[in-house]
Coordinates of C-alpha atoms and ligand atoms in Angstrom, one line a residue:
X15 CA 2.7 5.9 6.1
X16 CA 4.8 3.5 8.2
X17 CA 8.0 5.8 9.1
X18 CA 9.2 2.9 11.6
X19 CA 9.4 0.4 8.4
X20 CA 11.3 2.9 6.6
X21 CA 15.0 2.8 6.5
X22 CA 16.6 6.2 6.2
X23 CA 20.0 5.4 4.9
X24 CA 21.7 8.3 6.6
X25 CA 25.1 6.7 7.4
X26 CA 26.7 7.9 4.5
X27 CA 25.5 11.4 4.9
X28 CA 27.0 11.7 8.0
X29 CA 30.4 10.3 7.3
X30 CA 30.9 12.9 4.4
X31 CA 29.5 15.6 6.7
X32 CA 32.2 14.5 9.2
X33 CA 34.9 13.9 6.8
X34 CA 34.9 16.8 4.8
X35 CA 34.2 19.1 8.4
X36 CA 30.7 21.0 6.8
X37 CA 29.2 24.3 8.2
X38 CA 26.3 24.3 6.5
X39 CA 24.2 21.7 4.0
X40 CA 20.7 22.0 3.3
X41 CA 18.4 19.1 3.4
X42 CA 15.8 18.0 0.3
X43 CA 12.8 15.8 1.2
X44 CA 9.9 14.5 -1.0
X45 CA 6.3 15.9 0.2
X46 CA 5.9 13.0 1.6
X47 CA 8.5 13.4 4.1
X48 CA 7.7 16.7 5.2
X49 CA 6.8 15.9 8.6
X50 CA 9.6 14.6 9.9
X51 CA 12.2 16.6 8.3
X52 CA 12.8 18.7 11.5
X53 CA 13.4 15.4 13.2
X54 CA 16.0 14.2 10.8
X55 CA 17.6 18.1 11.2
X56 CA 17.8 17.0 15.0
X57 CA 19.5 14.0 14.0
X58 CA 21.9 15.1 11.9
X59 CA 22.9 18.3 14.1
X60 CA 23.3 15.9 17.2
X61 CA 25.5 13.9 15.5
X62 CA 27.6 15.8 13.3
X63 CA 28.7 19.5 13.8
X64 CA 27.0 20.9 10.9
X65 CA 23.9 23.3 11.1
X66 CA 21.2 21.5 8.6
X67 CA 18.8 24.1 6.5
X68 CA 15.6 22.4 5.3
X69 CA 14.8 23.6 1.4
X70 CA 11.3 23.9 2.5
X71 CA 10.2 24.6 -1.4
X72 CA 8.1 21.3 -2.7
X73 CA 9.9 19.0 -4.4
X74 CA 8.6 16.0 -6.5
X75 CA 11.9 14.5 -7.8
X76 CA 15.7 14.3 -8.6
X77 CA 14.7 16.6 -11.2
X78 CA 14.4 19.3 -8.7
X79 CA 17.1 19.2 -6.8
X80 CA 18.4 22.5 -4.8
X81 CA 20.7 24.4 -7.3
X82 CA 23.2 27.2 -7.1
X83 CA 21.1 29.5 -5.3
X84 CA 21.8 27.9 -1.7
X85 CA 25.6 28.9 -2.8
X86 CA 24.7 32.4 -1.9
X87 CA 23.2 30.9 1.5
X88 CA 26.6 29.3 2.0
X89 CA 25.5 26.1 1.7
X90 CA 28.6 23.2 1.2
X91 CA 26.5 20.0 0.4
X92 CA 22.9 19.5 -0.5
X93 CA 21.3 15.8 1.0
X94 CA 18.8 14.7 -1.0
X95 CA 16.0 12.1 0.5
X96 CA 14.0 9.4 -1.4
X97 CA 14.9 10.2 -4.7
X98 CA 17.7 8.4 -7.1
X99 CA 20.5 10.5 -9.1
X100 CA 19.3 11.7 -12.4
X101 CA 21.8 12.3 -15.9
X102 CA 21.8 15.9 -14.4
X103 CA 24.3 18.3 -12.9
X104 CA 22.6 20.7 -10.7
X105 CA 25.4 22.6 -9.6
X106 CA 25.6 21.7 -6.4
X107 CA 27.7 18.8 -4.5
X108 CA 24.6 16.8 -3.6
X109 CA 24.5 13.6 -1.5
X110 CA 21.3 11.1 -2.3
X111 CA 19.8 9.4 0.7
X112 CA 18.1 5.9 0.1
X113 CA 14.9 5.2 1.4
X114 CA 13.7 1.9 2.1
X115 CA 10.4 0.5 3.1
X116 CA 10.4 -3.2 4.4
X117 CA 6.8 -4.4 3.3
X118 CA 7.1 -7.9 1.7
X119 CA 3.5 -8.2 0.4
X120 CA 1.5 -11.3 -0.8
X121 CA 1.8 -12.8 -4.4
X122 CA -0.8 -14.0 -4.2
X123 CA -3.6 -11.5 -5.2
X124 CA -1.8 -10.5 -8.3
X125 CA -1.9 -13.5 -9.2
X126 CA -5.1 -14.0 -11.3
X127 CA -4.5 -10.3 -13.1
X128 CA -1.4 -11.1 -14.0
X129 CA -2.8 -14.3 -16.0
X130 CA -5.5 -12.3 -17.7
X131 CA -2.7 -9.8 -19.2
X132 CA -0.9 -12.5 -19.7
X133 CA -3.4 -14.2 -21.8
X134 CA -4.5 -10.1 -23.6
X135 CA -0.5 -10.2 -24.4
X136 CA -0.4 -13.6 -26.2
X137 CA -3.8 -12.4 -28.2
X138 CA -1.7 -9.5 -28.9
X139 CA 1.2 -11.4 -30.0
X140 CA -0.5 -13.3 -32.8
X141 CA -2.7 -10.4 -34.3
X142 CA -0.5 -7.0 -35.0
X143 CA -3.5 -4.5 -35.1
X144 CA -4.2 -3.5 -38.9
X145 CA -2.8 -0.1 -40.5
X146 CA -5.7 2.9 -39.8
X147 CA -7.6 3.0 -43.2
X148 CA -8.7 6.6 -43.1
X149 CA -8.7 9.6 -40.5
X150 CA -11.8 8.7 -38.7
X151 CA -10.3 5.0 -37.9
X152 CA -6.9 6.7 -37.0
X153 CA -8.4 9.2 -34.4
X154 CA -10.3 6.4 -32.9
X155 CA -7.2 4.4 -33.1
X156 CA -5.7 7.3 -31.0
X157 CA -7.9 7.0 -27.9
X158 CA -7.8 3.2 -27.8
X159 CA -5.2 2.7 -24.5
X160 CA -4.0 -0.8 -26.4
X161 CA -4.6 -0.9 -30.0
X162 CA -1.4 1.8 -30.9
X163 CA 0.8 -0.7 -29.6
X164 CA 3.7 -1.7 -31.9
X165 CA 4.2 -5.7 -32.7
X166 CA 5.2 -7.8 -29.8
X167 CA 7.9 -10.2 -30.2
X168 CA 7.4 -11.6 -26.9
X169 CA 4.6 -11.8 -24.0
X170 CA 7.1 -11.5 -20.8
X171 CA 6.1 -10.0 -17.7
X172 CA 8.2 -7.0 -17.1
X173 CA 8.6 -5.9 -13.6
X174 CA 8.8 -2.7 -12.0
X175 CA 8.8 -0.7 -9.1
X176 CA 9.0 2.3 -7.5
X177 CA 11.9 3.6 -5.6
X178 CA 11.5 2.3 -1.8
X179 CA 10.4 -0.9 -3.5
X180 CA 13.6 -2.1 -5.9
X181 CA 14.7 -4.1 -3.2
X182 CA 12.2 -6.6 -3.7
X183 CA 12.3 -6.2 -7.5
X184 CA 15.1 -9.8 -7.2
X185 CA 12.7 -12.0 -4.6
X186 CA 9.7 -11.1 -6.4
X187 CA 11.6 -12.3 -10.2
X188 CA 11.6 -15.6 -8.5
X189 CA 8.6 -16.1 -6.9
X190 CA 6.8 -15.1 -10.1
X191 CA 8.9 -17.5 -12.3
X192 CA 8.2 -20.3 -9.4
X193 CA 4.4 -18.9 -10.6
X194 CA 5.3 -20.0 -14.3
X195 CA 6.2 -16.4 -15.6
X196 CA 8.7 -15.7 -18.0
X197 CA 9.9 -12.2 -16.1
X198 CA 12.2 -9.7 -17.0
X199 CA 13.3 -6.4 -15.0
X200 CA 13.8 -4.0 -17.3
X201 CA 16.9 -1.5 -17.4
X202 CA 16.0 1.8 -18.2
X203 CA 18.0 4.6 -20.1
X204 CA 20.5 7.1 -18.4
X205 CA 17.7 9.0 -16.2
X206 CA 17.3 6.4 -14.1
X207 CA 19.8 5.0 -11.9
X208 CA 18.5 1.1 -11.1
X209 CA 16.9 -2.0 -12.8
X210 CA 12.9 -1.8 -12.5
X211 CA 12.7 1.2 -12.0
X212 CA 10.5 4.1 -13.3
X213 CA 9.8 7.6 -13.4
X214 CA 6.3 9.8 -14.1
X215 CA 8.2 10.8 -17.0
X216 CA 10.3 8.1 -17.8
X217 CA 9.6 4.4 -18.5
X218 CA 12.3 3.6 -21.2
X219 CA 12.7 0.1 -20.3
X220 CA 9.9 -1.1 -22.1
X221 CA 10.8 -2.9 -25.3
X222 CA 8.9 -4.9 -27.8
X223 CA 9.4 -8.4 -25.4
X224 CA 7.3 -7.1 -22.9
X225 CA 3.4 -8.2 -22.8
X226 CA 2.3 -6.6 -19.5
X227 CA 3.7 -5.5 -16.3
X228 CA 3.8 -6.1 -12.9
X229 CA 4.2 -2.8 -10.3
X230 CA 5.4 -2.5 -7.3
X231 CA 4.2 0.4 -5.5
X232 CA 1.0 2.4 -4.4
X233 CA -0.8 5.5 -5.9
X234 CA -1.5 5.6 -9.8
X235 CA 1.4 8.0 -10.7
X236 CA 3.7 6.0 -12.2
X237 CA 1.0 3.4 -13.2
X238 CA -1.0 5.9 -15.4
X239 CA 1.8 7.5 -17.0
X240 CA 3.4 3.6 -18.0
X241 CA 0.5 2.6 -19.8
X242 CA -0.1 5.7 -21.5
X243 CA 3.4 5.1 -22.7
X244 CA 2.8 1.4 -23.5
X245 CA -0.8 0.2 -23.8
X246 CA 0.5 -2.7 -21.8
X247 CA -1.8 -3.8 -19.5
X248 CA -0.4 -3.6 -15.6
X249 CA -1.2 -5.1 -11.9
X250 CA -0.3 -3.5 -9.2
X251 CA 1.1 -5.0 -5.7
X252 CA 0.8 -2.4 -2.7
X253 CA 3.9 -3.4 -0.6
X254 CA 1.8 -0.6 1.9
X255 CA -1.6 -2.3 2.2
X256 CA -0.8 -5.8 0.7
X257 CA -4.0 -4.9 -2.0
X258 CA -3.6 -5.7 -5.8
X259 CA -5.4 -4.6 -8.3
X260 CA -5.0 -3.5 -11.8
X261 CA -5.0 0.0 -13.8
X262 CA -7.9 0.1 -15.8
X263 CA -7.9 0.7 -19.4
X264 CA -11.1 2.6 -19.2
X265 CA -9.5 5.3 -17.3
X266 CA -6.8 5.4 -20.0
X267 CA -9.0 5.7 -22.1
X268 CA -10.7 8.5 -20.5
X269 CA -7.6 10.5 -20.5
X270 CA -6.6 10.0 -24.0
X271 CA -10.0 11.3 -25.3
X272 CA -9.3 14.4 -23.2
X273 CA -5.8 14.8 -24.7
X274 CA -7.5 14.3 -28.1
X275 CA -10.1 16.8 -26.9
X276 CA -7.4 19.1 -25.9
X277 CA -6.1 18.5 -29.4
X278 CA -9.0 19.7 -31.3
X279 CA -9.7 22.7 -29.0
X280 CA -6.2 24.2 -30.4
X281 CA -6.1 23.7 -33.7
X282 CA -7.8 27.4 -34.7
X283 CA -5.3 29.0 -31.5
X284 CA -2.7 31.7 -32.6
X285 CA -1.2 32.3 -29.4
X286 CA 0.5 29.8 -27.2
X287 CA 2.5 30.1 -23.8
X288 CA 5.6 27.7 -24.0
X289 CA 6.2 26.7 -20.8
X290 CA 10.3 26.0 -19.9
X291 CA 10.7 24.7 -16.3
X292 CA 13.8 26.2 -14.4
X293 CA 14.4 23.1 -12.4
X294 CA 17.5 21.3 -13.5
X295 CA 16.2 18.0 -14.4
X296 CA 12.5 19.7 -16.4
X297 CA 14.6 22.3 -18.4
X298 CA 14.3 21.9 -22.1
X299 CA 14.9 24.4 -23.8
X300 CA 16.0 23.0 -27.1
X301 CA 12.3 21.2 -27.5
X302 CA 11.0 24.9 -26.5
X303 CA 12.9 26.6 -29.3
X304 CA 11.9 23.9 -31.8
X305 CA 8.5 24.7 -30.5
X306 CA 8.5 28.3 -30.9
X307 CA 10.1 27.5 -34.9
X308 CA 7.1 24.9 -35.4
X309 CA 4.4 27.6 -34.3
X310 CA 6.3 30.5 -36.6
X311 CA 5.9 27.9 -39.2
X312 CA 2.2 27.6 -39.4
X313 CA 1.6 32.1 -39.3
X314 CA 1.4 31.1 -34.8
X315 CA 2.9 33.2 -32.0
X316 CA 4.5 31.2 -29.4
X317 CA 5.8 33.1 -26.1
X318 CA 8.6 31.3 -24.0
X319 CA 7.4 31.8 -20.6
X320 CA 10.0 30.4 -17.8
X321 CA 9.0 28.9 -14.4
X322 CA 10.3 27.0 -11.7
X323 CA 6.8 26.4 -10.5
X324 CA 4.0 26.0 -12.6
X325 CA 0.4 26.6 -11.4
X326 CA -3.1 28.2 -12.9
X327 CA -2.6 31.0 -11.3
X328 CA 0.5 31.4 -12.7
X329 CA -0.2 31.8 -16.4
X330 CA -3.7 31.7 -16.9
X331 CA -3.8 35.2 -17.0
X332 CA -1.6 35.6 -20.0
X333 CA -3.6 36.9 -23.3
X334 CA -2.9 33.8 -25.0
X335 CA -4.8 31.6 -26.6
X336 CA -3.4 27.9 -25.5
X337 CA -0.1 26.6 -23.6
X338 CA 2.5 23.8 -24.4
X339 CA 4.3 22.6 -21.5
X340 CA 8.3 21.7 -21.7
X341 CA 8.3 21.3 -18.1
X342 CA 7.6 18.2 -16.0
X343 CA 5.2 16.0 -18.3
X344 CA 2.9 15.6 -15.5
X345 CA 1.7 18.9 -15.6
X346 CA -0.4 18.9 -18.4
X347 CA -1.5 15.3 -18.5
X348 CA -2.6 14.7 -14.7
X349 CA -3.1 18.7 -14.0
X350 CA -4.9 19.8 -17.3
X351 CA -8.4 20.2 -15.7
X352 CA -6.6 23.0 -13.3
X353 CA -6.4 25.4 -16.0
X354 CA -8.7 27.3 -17.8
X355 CA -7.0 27.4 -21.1
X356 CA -5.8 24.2 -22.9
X357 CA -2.3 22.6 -21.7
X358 CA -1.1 20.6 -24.2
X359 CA 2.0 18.3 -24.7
X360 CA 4.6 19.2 -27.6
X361 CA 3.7 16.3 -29.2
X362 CA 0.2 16.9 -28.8
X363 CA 0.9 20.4 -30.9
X364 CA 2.9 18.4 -33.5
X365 CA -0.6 16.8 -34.6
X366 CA -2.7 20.0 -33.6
X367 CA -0.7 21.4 -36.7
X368 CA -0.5 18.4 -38.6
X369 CA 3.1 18.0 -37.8
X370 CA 2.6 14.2 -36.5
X371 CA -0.2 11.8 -37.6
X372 CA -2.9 10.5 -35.2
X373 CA -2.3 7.2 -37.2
X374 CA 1.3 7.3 -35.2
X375 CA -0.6 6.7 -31.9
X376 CA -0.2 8.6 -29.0
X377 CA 3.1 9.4 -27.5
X378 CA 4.1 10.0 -23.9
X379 CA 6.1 12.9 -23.9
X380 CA 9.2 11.3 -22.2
X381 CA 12.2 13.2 -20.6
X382 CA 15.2 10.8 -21.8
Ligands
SF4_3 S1 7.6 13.1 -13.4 FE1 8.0 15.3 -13.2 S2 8.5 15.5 -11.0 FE2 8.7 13.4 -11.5 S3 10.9 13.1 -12.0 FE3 9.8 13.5 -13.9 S4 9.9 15.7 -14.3 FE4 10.4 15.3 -12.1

């Protein structure tokens, strides 16, 4: 990574440091970011006169921000780096810290993917896929990446981006309507805090107008998780490296016949884990307790099992059969092969016991 392309937006950190006269605040940065924290520490000592404590813990989002335990440290303000504020209230007066990243990259070798989705969205448009006839067509129906997909009304290019990258979310609307696309940004529910923007656990922009999609970004992470939510084909622009390419349904496809292996493999367990993260923005416990209910239903022991980390080692020691993860949705789609006992999704129980149908399709399991 670049760090001298990278604009730190630290300005208004130190002005409420300085205005408000802090002792102590403790400072949140993404993995990513590790290395330099000690240099921003230096930076922030020098020119303020508070004493900065890094929360050295990992931290993968604005879902985990430091909570009320850095109260007992004595800690007045928590900054938080590279992430955006989340509908969450950790406790904690918390400052979030911008980061930028000044890569303007190419249209150009999007370009001729984004005209093949195009042209799979406008097939799409003028045949809605048939209902399942029986259970065999339905499960295969399941692990198709695309053919779940609820009517289109519309074949627009939605595009999105991750975090450093919303910047160029209003140049790029115009280049690729210059390029003869309809284009729409979506805006997302209350989790996320821009236009475009999207989470590993949230994509709730998409609506029924939107044919395929255009990221901006690098990695797969956010990429995977939006077309398992959509069966929308997507391109992707690295604004690092300049590179496009697309994700490939095939490796959609690959996970969603694990998930449905997954699936099968618990359908005779009796004894599942229910994982509850502790982290403020993973913690649901009410789809936990409905869990626990569902399993009592159908004669099955569930165990609520609370963590702020989750890891293998962690809980696949426990003498039950299966586990069901309420914590980050990440954790049992992109982590699943970690474990040696099946890590399922709550919906992916709901059809384990019959609860949901696999004519329904799968469903991401979203954190609203
Ligand atoms: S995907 Fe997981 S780590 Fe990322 S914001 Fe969502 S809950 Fe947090």
């Amino acid at each position: 990574m670049d760090l001298d392309r990278h604009d730190f937006e630290l300005d208004e950190l130190m002005e409420r440091i300085r205005s408000n006269d802090h002792r102590l605040i403790a400072l949140q940065v993404p993995e990513g970011l590790k290395m330099q924290a000690l240099e921003m520490m230096d930076t922030i000592e020098t020119e303020t006169s508070t004493h900065v404590v890094l929360a050295a813990d990992p931290c993968y989002g604005a879902c985990d921000l430091v909570h009320d335990k850095m109260k007992m440290m004595g800690v007045e303000l928590v900054a938080h780096m590279g992430h955006s504020q989340m509908n969450i209230d950790s406790g904690m007066p918390t400052q979030f810290i911008n980061v930028t990243y000044d890569g303007d990259p190419e249209l150009s070798p999007v370009l001729p993917w984004l005209e093949q989705h195009r042209a799979m969205a406008m097939e799409r448009l003028n045949n809605t896929p048939s209902q399942p006839v029986d259970e065999t067509e339905a499960q295969e129906r399941f692990m198709d990446a695309v053919g779940r997909l609820a009517p289109l009304t519309d074949t627009k290019l939605g595009l999105v981006g991750s975090i450093q990258h919303l910047h160029l979310l209003p140049e790029f609307h115009d280049r690729l309507e210059q390029a003869r696309f309809d284009v729409t940004i979506p805006l997302g529910g209350a989790r996320l805090s821009f236009p475009g923007q999207v989470l590993g656990c949230n994509y709730s922009g998409d609506n029924p107008s939107i044919g395929h999609y255009l990221f901006l970004g690098s990695g797969d992470f956010h990429p995977i998780g939006l077309v398992l939510h959509t069966g929308k084909p997507l391109a992707m622009l690295d604004p690092y490296t300049g590179e496009a390419e697309e994700m490939s349904l095939q490796r959609i496809e690959r996970i969603l016949r694990q998930r449905f292996g997954l699936i099968m493999s618990v359908q005779e367990a009796d004894s599942f884990g229910i994982l509850i993260g502790e982290k403020p923005g993973q913690m649901r416990r009410t789809l936990a307790l409905r869990m626990k209910r569902m399993l009592a239903k159908h004669g099955k022991k569930g165990y609520l099992l609370a963590l702020e980390h989750v890891g293998p080692e962690l809980i696949d020691f426990y003498p039950v059969d299966a586990f069901v993860n309420t914590a980050c949705p990440r954790i049992a789609i992109d982590d699943a092969v970690k474990y040696r006992k099946p890590l399922i999704t709550p919906f992916e129980l709901e059809v384990a016991l019959g609860e949901k149908q696999w004519e329904t399709g799968y469903q991401f399991d979203e954190i609203p």
